[in-house]
GROMACS .gro file of C-alpha atoms in nm:
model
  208
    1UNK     CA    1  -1.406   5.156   3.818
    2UNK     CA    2  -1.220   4.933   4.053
    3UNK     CA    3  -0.891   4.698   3.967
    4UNK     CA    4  -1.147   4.399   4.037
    5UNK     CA    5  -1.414   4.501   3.810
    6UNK     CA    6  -1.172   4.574   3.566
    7UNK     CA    7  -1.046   4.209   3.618
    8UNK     CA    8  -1.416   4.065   3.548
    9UNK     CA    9  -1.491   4.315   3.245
   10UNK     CA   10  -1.180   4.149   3.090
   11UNK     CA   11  -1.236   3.811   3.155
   12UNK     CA   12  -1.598   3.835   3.104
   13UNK     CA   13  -1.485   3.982   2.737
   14UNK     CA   14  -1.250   3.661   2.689
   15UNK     CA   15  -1.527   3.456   2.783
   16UNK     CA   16  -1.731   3.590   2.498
   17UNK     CA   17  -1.494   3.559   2.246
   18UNK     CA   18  -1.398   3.232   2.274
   19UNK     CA   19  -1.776   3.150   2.275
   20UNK     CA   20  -1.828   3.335   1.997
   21UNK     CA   21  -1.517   3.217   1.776
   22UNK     CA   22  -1.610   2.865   1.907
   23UNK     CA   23  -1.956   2.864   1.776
   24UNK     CA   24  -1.878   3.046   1.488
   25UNK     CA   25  -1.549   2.824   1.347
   26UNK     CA   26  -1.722   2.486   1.403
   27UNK     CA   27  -2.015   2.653   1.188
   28UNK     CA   28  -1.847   2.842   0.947
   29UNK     CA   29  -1.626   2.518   0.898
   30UNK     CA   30  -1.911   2.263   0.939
   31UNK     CA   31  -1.821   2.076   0.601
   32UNK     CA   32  -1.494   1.994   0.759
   33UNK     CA   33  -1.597   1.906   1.076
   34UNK     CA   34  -1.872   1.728   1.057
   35UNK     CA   35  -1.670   1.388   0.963
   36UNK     CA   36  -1.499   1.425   1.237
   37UNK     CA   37  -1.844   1.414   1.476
   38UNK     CA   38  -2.010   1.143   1.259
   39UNK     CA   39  -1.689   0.942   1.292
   40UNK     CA   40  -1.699   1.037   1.650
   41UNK     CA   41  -1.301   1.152   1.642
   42UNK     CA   42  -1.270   1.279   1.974
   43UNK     CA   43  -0.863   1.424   1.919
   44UNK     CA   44  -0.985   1.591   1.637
   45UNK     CA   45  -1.278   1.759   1.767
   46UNK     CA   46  -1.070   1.843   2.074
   47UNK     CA   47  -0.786   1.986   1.851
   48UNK     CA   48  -1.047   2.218   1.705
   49UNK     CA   49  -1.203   2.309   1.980
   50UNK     CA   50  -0.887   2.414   2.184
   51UNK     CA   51  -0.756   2.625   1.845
   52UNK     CA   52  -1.112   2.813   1.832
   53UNK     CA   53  -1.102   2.871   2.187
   54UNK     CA   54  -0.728   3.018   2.158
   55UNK     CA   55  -0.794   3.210   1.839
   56UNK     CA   56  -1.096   3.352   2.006
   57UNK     CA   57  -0.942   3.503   2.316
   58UNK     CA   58  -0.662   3.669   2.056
   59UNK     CA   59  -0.981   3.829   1.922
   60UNK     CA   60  -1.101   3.914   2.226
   61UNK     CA   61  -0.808   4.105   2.327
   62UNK     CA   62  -0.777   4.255   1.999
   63UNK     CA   63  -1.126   4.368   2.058
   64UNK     CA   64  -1.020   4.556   2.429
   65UNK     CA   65  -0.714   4.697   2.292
   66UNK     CA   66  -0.955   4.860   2.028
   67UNK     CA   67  -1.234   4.968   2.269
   68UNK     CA   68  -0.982   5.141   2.509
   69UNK     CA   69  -0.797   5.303   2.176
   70UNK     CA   70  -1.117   5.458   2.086
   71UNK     CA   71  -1.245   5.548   2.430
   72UNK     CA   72  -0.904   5.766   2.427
   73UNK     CA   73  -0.982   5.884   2.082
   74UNK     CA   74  -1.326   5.958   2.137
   75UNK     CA   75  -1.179   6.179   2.472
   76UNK     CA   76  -0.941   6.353   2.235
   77UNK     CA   77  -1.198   6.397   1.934
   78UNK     CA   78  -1.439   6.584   2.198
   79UNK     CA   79  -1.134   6.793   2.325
   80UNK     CA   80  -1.070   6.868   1.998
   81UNK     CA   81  -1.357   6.902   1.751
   82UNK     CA   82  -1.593   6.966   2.035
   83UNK     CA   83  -1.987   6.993   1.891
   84UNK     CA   84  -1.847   6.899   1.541
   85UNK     CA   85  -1.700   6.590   1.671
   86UNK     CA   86  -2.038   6.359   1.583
   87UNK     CA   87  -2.020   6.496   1.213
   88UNK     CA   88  -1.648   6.384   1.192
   89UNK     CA   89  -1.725   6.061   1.282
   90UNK     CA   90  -2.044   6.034   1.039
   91UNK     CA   91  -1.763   6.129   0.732
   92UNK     CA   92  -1.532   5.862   0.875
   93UNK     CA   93  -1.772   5.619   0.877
   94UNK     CA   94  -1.890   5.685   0.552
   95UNK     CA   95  -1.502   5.682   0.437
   96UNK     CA   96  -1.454   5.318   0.585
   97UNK     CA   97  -1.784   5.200   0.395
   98UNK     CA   98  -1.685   5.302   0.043
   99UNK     CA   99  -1.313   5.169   0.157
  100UNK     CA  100  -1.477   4.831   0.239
  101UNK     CA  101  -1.628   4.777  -0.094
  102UNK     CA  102  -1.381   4.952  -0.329
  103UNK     CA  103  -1.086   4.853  -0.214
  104UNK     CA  104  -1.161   4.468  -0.177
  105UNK     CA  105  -1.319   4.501  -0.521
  106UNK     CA  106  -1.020   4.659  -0.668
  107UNK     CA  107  -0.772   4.382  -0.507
  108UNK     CA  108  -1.015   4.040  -0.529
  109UNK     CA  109  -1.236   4.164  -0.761
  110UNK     CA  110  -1.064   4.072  -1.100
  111UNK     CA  111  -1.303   4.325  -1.284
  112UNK     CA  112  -1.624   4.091  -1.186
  113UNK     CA  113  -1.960   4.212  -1.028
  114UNK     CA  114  -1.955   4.433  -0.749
  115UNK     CA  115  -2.216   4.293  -0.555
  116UNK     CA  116  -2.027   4.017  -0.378
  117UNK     CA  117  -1.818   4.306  -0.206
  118UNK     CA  118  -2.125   4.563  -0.143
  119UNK     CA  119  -2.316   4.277   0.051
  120UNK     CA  120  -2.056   4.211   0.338
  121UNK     CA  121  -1.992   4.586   0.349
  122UNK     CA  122  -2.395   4.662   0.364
  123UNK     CA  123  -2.497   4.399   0.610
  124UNK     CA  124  -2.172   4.454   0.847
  125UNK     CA  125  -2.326   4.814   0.890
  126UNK     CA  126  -2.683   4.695   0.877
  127UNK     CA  127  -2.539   4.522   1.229
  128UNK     CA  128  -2.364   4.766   1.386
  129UNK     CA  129  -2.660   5.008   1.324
  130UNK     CA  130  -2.890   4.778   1.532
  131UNK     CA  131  -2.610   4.741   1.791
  132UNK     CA  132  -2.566   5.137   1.818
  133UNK     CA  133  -2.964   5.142   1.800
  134UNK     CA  134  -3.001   4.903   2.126
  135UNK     CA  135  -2.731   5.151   2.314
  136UNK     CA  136  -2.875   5.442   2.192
  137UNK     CA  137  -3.233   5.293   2.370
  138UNK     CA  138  -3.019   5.191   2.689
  139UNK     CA  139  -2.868   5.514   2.771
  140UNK     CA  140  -2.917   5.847   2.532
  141UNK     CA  141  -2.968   5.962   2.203
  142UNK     CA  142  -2.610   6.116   2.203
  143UNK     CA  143  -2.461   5.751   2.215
  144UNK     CA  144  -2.569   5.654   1.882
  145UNK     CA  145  -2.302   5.811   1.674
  146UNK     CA  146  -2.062   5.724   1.905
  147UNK     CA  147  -2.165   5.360   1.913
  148UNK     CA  148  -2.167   5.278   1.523
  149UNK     CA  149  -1.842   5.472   1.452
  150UNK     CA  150  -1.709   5.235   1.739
  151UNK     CA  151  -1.882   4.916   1.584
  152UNK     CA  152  -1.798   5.010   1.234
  153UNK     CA  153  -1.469   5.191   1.210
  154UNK     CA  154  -1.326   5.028   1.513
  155UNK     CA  155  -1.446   4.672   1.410
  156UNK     CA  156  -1.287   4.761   1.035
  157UNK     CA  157  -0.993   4.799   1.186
  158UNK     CA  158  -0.979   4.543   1.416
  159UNK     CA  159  -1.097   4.308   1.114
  160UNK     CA  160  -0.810   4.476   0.896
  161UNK     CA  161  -0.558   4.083   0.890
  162UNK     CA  162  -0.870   3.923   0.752
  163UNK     CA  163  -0.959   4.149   0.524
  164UNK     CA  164  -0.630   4.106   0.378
  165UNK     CA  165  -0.687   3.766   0.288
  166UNK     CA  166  -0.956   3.637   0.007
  167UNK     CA  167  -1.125   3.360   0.215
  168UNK     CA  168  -1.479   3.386   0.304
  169UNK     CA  169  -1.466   3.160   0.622
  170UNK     CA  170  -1.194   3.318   0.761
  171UNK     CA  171  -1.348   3.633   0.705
  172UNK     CA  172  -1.670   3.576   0.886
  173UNK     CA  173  -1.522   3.405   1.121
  174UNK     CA  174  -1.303   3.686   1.284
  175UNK     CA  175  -1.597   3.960   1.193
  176UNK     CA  176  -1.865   3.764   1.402
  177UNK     CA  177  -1.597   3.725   1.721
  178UNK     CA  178  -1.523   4.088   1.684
  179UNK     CA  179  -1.880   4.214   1.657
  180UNK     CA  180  -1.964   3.995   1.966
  181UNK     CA  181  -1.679   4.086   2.171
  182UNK     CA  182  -1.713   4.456   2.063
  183UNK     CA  183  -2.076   4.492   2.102
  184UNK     CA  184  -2.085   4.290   2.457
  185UNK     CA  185  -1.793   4.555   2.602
  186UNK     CA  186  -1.998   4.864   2.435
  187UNK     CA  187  -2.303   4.736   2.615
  188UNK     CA  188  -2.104   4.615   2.957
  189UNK     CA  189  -1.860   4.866   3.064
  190UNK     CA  190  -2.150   5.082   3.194
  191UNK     CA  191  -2.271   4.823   3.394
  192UNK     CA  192  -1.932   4.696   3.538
  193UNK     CA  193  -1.863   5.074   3.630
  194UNK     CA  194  -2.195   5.159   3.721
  195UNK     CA  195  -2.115   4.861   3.999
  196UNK     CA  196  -1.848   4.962   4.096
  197UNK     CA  197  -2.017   5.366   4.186
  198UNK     CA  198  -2.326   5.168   4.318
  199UNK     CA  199  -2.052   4.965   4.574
  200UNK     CA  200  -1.890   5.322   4.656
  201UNK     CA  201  -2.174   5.472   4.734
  202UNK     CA  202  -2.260   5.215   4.950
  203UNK     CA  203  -1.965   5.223   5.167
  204UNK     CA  204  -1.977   5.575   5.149
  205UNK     CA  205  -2.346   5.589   5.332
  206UNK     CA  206  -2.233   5.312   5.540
  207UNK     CA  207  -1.985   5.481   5.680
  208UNK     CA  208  -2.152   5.837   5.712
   0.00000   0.00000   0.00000
């Protein structure tokens, strides 16, 4: 891939996130923001918008640094593991899933039900099972595992300040701008590459 796709694949990414933490913070937040339209408080809107806009492009590029960290990983997992490498990832991912619900349950859970923590857990992988499903369909069956450890574990991680904190809207808020930005680079980077060896081959026929 050229310098200049690699230019658009990152700004296209940044677009997407503050999209996606725009839409999601003024929903997510809707109780506190809806005086503000009703009242018709332009500064206030404004201020809003602008700090979903900036917080989203921090998640955006907290998103890239994540998808090239496990492109690299994924490199060295192959060169390492090699046909065993799929199963690794399967017991990781299964790892991260019994981390998401026991651990939050054992610091927020003040001995009450579980199911508050097993719903977030179940319907964040319920997601990035459909995501890895749709890749799977757009280029092989080998992507799948690839795909959901990326969504999953890679999203966990990425999603690892909020998860920190016990508030709900914050919590959604940076998991929906993650999945969006993550899932939009896992389904784009093909494409902005596959442009850029469509261009080269071209030139390439062109010139012969």
């Amino acid at each position: 891939m050229k310098s200049r796709d690699w230019v658009r694949f990152f700004f296209s990414s940044l677009l997407v996130g503050a999209i996606a933490a725009t839409a999601s913070g003024f929903i997510l937040n809707w109780d506190q923001q809806a005086g503000s339209f009703q009242k018709f408080q332009i500064d206030e809107i404004l201020a809003s918008f602008i700090w979903f806009i900036g917080v989203g492009l921090l998640f955006s590029i907290i998103s890239q640094m994540g998808f090239f960290a496990y492109l690299t990983l994924h490199r060295f997992g192959m060169g390492i593991f090699g046909s065993v490498w799929n199963a690794v990832q399967l017991v990781l991912i299964a790892f991260v899933l019994f981390d998401l619900v026991y651990f939050r349950y054992q610091f927020f859970g003040d001995s009450g039900s579980l199911l508050p923590y097993i719903w977030p857990a179940a319907g964040f992988f319920a997601v990035c099972l459909v995501i890895a499903y749709f890749k799977q369909k757009d280029t092989n069956k080998g992507a799948f595992v690839p795909a959901l450890f990326f969504m999953f574990v890679g999203t966990a991680v990425e999603w690892f300040p909020a998860l920190r904190e016990n508030d709900q809207n914050w919590l959604y808020f940076m998991l929906i701008s993650l999945l969006c930005c993550n899932a939009y680079q896992l389904m784009m980077l093909p494409r902005f590459s596959g442009s850029a060896e469509k261009k080269m081959g071209q030139r390439k026929a062109v010139e012969g």
